XYZ file of C-alpha atoms in Angstrom:
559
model
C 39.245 5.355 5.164
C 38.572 5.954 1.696
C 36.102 3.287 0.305
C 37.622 0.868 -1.993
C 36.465 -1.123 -4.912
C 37.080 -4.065 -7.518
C 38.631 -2.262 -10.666
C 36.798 -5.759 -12.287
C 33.254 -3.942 -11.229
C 34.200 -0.800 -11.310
C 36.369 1.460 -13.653
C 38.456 4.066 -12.503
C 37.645 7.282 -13.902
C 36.315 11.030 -13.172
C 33.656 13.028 -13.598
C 34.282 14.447 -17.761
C 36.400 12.068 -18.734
C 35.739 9.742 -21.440
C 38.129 7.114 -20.931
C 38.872 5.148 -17.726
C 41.089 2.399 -16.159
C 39.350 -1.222 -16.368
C 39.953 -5.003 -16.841
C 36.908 -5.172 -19.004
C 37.615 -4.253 -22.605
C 34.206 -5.474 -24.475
C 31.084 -6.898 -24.060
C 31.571 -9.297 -20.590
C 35.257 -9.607 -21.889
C 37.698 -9.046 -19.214
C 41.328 -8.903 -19.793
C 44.208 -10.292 -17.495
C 45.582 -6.406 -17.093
C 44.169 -2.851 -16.420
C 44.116 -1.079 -19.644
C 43.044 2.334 -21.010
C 39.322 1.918 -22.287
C 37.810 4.944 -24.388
C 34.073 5.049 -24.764
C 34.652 7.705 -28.088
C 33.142 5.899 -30.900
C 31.877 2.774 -28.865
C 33.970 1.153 -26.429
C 37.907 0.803 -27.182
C 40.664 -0.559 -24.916
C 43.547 1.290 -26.314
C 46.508 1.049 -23.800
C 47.507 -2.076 -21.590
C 49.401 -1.414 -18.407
C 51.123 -4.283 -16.862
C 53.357 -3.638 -14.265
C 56.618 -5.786 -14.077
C 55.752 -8.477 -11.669
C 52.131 -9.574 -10.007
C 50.850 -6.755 -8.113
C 47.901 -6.638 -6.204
C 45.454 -3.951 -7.789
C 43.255 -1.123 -5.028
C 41.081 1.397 -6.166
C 39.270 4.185 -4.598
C 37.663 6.940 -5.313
C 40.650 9.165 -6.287
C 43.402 6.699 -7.297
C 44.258 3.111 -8.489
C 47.360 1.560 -7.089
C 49.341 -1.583 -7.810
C 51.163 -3.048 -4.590
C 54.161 -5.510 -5.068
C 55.224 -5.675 -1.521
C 57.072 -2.074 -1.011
C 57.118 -1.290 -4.068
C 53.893 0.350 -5.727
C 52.374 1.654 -9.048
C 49.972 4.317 -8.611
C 47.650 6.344 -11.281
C 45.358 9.525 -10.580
C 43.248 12.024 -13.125
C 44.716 14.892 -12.573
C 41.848 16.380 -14.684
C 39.485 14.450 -17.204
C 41.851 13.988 -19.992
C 44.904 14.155 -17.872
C 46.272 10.485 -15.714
C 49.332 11.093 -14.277
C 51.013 7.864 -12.908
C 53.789 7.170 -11.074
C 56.317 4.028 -9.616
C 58.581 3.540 -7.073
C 60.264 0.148 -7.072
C 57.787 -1.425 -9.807
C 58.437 -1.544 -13.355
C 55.511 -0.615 -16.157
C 54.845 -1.664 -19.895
C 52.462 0.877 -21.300
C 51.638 -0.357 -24.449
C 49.401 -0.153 -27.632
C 46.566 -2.916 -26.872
C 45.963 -3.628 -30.480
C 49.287 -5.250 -32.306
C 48.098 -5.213 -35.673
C 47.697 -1.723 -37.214
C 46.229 -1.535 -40.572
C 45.514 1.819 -42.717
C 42.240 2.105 -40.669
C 42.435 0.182 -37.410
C 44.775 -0.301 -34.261
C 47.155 2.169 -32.829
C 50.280 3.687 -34.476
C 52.946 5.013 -31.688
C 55.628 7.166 -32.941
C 58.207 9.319 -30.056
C 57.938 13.533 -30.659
C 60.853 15.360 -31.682
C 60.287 17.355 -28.308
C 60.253 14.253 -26.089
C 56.580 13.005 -25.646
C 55.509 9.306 -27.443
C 52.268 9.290 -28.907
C 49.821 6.316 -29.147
C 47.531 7.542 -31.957
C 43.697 5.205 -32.031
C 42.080 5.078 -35.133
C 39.404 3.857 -33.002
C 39.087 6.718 -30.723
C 40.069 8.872 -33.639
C 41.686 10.686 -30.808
C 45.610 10.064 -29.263
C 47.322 9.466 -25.986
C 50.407 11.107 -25.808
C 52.908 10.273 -23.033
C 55.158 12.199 -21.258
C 57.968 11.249 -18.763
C 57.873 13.705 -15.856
C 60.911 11.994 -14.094
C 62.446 8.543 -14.410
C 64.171 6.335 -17.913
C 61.896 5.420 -20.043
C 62.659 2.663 -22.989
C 60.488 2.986 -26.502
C 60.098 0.102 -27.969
C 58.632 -0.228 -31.690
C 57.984 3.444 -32.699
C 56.737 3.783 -35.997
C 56.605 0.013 -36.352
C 53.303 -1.171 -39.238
C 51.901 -3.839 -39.643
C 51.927 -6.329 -36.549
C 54.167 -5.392 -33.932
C 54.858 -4.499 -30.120
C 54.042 -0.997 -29.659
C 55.216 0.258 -25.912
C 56.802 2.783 -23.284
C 58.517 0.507 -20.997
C 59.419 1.962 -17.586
C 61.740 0.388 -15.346
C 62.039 -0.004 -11.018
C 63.469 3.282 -10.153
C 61.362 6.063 -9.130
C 59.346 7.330 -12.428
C 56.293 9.257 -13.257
C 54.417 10.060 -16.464
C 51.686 11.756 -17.889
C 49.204 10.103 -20.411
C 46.745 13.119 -22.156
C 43.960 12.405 -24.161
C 44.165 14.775 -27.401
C 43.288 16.041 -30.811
C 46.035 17.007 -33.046
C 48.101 18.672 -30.823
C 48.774 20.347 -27.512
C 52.016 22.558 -25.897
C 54.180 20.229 -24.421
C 53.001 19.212 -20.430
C 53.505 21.427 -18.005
C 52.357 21.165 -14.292
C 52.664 23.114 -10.992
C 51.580 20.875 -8.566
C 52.932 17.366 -7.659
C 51.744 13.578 -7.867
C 50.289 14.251 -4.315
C 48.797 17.328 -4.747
C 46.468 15.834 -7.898
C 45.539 12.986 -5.793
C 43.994 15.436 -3.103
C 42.429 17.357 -5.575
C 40.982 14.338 -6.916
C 39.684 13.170 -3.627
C 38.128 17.150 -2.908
C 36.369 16.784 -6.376
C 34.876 13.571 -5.570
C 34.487 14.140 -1.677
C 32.458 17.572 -2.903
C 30.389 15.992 -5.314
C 28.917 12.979 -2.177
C 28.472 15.754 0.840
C 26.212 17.358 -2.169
C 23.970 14.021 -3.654
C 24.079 12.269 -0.707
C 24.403 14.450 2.404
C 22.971 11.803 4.837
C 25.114 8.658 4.129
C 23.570 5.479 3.957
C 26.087 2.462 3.909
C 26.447 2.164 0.285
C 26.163 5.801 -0.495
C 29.736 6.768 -1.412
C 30.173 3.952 -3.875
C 26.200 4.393 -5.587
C 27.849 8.108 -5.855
C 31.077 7.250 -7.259
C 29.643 5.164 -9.767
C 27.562 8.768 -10.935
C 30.566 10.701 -10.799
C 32.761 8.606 -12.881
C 30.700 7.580 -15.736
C 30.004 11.510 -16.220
C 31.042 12.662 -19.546
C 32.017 16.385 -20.898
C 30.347 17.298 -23.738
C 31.244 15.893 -26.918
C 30.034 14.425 -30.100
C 26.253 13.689 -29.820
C 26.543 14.231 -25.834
C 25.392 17.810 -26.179
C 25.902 18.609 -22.452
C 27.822 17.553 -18.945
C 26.016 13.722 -19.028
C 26.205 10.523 -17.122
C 26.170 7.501 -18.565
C 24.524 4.118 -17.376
C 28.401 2.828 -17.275
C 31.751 3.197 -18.697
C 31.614 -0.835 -19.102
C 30.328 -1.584 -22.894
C 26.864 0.172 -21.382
C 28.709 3.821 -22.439
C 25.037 5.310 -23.741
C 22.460 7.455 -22.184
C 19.046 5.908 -22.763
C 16.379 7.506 -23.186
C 14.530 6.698 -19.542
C 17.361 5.537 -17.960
C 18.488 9.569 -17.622
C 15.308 10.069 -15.952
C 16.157 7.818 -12.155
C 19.541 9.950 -12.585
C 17.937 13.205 -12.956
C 15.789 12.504 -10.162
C 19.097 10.959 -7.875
C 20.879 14.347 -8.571
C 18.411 17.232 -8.144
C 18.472 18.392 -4.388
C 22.032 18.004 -4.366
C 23.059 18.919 -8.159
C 20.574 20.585 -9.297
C 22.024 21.890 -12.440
C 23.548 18.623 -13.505
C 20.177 16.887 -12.485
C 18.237 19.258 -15.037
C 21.099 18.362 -17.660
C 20.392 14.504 -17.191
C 16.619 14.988 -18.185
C 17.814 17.888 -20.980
C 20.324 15.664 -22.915
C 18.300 13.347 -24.729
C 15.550 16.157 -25.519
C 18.063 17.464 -27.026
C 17.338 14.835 -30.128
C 13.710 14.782 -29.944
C 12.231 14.656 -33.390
C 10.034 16.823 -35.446
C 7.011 13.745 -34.530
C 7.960 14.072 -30.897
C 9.873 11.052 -30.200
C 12.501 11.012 -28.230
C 15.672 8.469 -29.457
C 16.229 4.904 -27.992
C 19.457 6.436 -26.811
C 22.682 8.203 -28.005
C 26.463 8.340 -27.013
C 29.937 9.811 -28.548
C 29.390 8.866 -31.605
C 25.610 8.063 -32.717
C 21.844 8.860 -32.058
C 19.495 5.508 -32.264
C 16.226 5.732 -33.628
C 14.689 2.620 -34.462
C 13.221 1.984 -31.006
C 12.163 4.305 -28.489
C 11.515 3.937 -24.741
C 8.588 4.172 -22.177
C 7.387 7.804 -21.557
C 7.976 7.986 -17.698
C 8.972 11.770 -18.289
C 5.701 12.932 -17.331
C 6.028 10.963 -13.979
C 10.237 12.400 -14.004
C 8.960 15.787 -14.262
C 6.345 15.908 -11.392
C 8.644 14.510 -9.038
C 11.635 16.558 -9.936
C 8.916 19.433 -9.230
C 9.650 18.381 -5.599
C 12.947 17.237 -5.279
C 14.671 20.473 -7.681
C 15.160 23.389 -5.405
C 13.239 26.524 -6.946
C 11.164 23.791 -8.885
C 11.514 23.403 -12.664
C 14.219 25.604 -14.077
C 12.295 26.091 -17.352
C 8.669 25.155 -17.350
C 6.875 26.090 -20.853
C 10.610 24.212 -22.330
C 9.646 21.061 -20.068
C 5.678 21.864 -21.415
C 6.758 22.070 -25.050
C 8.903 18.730 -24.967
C 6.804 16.975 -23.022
C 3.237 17.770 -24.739
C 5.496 16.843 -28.101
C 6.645 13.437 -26.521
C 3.095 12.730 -25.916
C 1.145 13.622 -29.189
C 3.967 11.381 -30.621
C 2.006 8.596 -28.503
C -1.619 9.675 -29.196
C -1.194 10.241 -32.847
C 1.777 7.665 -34.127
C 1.139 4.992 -31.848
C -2.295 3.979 -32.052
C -3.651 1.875 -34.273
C -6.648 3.264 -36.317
C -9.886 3.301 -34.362
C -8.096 2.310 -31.010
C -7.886 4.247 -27.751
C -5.023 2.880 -26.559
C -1.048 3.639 -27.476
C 1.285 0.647 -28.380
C 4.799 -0.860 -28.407
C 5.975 -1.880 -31.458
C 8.377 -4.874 -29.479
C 9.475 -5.130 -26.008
C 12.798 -2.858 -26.357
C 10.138 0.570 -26.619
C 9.018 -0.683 -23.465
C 12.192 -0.935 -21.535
C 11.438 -4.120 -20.712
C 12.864 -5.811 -24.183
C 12.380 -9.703 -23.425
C 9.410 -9.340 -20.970
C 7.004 -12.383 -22.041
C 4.215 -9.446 -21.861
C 6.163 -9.655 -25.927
C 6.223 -13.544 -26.294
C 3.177 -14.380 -28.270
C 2.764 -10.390 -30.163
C 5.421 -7.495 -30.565
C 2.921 -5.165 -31.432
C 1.359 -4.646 -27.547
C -1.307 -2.251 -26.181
C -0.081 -2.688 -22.898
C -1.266 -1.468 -19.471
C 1.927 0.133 -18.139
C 2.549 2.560 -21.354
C -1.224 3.634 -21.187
C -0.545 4.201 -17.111
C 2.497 6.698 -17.594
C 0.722 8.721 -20.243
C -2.126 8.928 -17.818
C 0.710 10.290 -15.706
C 2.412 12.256 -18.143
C -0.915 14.157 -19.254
C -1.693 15.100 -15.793
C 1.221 16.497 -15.068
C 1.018 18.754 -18.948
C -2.280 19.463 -17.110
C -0.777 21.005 -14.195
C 2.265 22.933 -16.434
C -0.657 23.833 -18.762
C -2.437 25.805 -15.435
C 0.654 27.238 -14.641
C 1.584 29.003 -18.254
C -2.031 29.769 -18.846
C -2.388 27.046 -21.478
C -6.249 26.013 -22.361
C -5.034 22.539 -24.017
C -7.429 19.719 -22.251
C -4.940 17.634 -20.596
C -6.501 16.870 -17.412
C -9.975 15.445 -19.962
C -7.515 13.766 -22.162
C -5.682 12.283 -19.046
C -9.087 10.827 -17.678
C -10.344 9.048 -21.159
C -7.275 7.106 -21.122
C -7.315 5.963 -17.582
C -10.797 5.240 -18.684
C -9.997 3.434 -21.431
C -7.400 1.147 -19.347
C -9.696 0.365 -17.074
C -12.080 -0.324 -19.609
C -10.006 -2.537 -22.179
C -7.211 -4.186 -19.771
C -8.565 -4.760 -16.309
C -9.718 -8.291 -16.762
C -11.890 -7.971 -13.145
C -8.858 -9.397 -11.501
C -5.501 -8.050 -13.424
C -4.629 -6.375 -16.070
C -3.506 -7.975 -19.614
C -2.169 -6.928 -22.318
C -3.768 -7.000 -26.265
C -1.727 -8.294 -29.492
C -2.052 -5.162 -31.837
C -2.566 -7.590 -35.382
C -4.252 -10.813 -33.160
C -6.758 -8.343 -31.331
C -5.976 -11.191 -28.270
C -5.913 -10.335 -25.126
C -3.424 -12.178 -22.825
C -2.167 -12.739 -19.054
C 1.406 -13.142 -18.118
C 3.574 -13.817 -15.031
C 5.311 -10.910 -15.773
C 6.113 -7.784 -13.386
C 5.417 -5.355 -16.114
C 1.578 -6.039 -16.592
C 1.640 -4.690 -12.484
C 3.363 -1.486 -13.922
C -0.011 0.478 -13.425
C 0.789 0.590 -10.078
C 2.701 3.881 -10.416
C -1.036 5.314 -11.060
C -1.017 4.857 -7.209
C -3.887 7.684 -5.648
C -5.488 7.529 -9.634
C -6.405 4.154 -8.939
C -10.141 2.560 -8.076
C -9.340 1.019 -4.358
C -10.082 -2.625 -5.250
C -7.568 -2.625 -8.341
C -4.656 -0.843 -6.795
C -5.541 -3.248 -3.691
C -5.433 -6.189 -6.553
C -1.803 -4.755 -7.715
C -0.414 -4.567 -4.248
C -1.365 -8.540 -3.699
C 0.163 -8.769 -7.464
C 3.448 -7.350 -6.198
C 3.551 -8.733 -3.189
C 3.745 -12.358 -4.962
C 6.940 -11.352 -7.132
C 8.470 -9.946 -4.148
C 11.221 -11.983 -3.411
C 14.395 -11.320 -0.690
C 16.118 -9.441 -3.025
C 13.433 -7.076 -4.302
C 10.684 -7.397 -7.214
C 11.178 -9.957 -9.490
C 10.725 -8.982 -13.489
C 8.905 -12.502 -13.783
C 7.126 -15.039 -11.251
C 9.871 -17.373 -10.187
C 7.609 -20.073 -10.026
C 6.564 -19.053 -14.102
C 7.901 -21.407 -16.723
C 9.701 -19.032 -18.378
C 11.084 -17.413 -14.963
C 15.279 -17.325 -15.945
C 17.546 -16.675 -13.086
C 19.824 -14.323 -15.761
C 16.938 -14.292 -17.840
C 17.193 -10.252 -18.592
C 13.765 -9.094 -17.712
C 12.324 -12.844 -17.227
C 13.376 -12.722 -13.376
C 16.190 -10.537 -12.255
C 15.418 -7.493 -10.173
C 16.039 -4.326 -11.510
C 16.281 -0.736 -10.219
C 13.525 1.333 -12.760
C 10.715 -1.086 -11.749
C 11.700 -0.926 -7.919
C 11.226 2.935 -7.839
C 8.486 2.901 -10.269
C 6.603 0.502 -8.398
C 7.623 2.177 -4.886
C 6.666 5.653 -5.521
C 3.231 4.284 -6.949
C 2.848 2.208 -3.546
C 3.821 4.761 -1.359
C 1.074 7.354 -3.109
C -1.437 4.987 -3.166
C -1.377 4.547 0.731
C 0.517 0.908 0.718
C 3.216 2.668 3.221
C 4.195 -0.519 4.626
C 4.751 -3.156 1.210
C 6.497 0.309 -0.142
C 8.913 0.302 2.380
C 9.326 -3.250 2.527
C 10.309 -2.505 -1.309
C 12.545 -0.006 -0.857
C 14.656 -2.052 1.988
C 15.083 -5.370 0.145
C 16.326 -3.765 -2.747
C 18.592 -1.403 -0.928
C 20.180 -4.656 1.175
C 20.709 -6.133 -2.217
C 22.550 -2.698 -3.404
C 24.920 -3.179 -0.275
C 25.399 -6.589 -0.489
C 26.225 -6.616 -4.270
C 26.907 -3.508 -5.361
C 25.584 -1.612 -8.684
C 24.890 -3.701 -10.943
C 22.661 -3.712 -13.908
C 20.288 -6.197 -12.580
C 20.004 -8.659 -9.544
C 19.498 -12.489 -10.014
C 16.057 -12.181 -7.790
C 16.801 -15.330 -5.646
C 20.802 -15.128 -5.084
C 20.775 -11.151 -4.970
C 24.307 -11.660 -7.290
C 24.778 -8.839 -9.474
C 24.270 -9.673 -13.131
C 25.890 -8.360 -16.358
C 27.492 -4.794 -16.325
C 28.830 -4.291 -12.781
C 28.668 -0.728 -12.569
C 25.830 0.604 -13.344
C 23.948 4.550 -12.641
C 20.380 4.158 -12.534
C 21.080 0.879 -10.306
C 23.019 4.080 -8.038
C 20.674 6.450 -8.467
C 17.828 4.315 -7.318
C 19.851 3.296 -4.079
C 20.411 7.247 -3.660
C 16.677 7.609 -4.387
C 15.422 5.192 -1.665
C 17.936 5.803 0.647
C 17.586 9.531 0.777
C 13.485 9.198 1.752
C 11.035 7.636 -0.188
C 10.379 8.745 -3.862
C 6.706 10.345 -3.034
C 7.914 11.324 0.407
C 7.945 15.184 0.007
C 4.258 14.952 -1.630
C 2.885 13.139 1.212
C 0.309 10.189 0.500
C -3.155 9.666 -0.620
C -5.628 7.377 -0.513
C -6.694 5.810 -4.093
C -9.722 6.760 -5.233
C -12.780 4.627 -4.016
């Protein structure tokens, strides 16, 4: 049996399509009916389709059906711009979601002298022509302005039709194959793409993989290549760390697409170095950045890409680039240590490591550089390169240790107050990743550290017993999937085999108890905010398919 979803968690889509088939039209809004949502130029819901009479609503992998008693609606993508739908017994209103059009919003609809009725999105800046394969079909309001109903209305007997996504213009539909025959082409696509990612099925595995597969985009716009974004709910973007826990999901299995997910966001990296906060369709953000885990991406996609690194001195150039950005940008004059200029460079945008200061030297971002330099050191042996990464690599380790081990934890210093302060959050325990690069008693320390915000439902982002623990308090509490792997893959190198594992499982329980979601309330386990989201996937594929540092084997920290 094909596994099925909630259309409210999940949208329907396909790999390269950039629209899909969801309730949820905007930021947590939810409408009462399925409509078309495109993710060109931010998130639109163009087209509502309500069928006739209450129908209950099933989707799987490869196509969404409404059920009134016999009589049934169902919908497929034949290919990514191409949903083919079809009724038997049950009426459909297919109709512009917007009913105001104005001379630069909503949706005009007009009928083609050779028989197809276009919906035409300002929005999008792309149309949705319709075509009736069989059955009557009733226009109502063509090339109506202003406010009005804008709709294809089809009624109870038999009837299919064909919605395209296109530019201008396109030769009128044709097809070879039948309703049935798309659906099981659909289903090979998708069935092809899960015995590849996740050969060994765990019990979630199929849905964590149809949540990749959907929100994959074909190129277009800013998306320079085949990419995946974190959802095709209002989180349509590809940020820029996010990519790397879907990278690292996809490479033994899809290797090529794997190496596109850590590509597409170099892609935009600037003549300082910096990569962007994020991009999508439409636009490239700049005035934030995000945590350089890249160095960390790269050594473990070393393992987990078969024939290793497709291009090395590319991955060397970008990621020695990404660093100096770090070393000679962000730090302040006369300081050894790299900072955030407010929470959202770290990831972690409402951490209370940002409460008192925005401008943070803090422990994790000097731990993943430590990272990130040793593995330029090892790319740099490889190509012949002389550059002193593995020295440069050791002074800031030394200069953590130095400036934010307190003797007990590690804190975090105000950039402008020169203060120095503790908090309950997770992310001052980030240095954990440093796993085997660690002293014994301070990666022993971090273990007891994480241990204490492990909760039932995985690591929580704040102490629950802190005052300013929230139970959907963003990254004040909930669990979420970058700090699980982060934090498991630095356990399992350091030698903490058994708290890694321990890790891994809760948060994988959670993952199959309530599904993909962007983050976990850390007590409950419910799934908070966007329902449906990758790197949540990827890290269930990631911990359910062996543990991160499994294939490198574990070491002892250093004494």
């Amino acid at each position: 049996m094909a596994t099925e979803f909630s259309v409210r968690e999940i949208p329907f889509s396909r790999a390269g399509a950039w629209f899909g088939l969801s309730p949820v039209v905007g930021l947590a809004r939810y409408a009462q009916d399925v409509h078309v949502v495109s993710h060109r130029n931010g998130m639109h819901a163009v087209l509502s389709l309500t069928p006739a009479r209450p129908a209950e609503i099933i989707a799987e992998p490869a196509v969404l059906t409404w059920r009134s008693g016999e009589s049934q609606i169902r919908a497929v993508f034949a290919s990514p711009d191409t949903l083919r739908i079809s009724g038997s017994g049950l009426g459909m209103r297919i109709a512009a979601a917007e009913r105001t059009l104005t001379p630069f919003t909503g949706t005009y609809f007009f009928a083609e002298p050779s028989g197809g009725a276009v919906f035409t999105s300002y929005e999008t800046g792309h149309r949705f022509r319709l075509t009736v394969l069989s059955g009557q079909a009733e226009h109502v309001g063509a090339e109506e302005l202003a406010t009005a109903d804008r709709a294809v209305v089809l009624g109870e007997e038999p009837w299919e039709v064909v919605i395209e996504e296109i530019t201008t213009a396109l030769p009128p539909f044709r097809s070879s194959t039948g309703f049935t025959d798309a659906v099981s082409a659909a289903r090979e696509a998708f069935g092809r793409f899960t015995d590849a990612v996740a050969p060994a099925r765990a019990p979630a595995a199929e849905l964590a993989c149809y949540v990749i597969w959907s929100a994959t985009v074909d190129p277009a716009g800013f998306v320079t290549r085949p990419a995946v974004l974190m959802s095709k709910h209002w989180m349509n973007k590809v940020w820029s760390w996010d990519h790397c826990f879907n990278a690292l999901a996809l490479a033994p299995g899809a290797p090529e697409l794997a190496w596109h997910q850590f590509q597409v966001v170099f892609d935009h990296q600037d003549a300082q170095g910096a990569l962007p906060d994020s991009i999508t369709h439409s636009e490239v953000l700049r005035n934030f950045v995000k945590p350089p885990v890249h160095g960390w991406t790269l050594s473990r996609l070393r393992e987990r890409l078969p024939g290793g690194l497709p291009d090395p001195a590319l991955a060397y150039r970008q990621l020695s680039e990404w660093t100096a950005f770090w070393l000679d940008h962000r730090r302040a004059p006369g300081r050894r240590l790299p900072y955030y200029e407010h929470g959202n460079d770290s990831g972690w945008d409402n951490s209370t490591v940002f409460a008192a200061d925005r401008l943070v030297e803090s422990a994790d971002l000097a731990a993943f550089l430590v990272l990130q330099m040793k593995e330029l050191a090892v790319l740099a042996t490889e190509l012949g390169d002389t550059a002193p990464w593995a020295e440069r690599a050791d002074e800031m380790l030394a200069a953590l240790l130095e400036e934010l081990w307190d003797g007990d934890r590690f804190v975090s210093r105000g950039v402008a107050s020169g203060e120095l302060r503790a908090t309950a959050s997770l992310l001052d325990l980030m240095p954990v990743v440093l796993g085997e690069h660690l002293p014994r008693e301070i990666f022993d320390r971090l273990c007891q550290g994480v241990a204490e915000h492990l909760t039932s439902v995985g690591p929580a982002t704040e102490l629950p017993s802190s005052p300013y623990y929230e139970a959907d308090g963003y990254w004040r509490g909930p669990v979420w999937a970058p700090a699980t792997v982060l934090i498991e893959d630095g356990l399992r190198r350091g030698g903490a085999v058994e708290l890694a594992g321990e890790v891994s499982a809760r948060f994988r329980a959670t993952c199959e108890k309530s599904g993909f979601a962007e983050n976990f309330d850390a007590l409950t386990g419910q799934g908070l905010r966007d329902r449906a989201y990758t790197w949540t996937a990827s890290a269930y594929l990631l911990l359910s398919g062996g543990d991160t540092a499994a294939a490198a084997g574990t070491s002892a920290p250093a004494s």
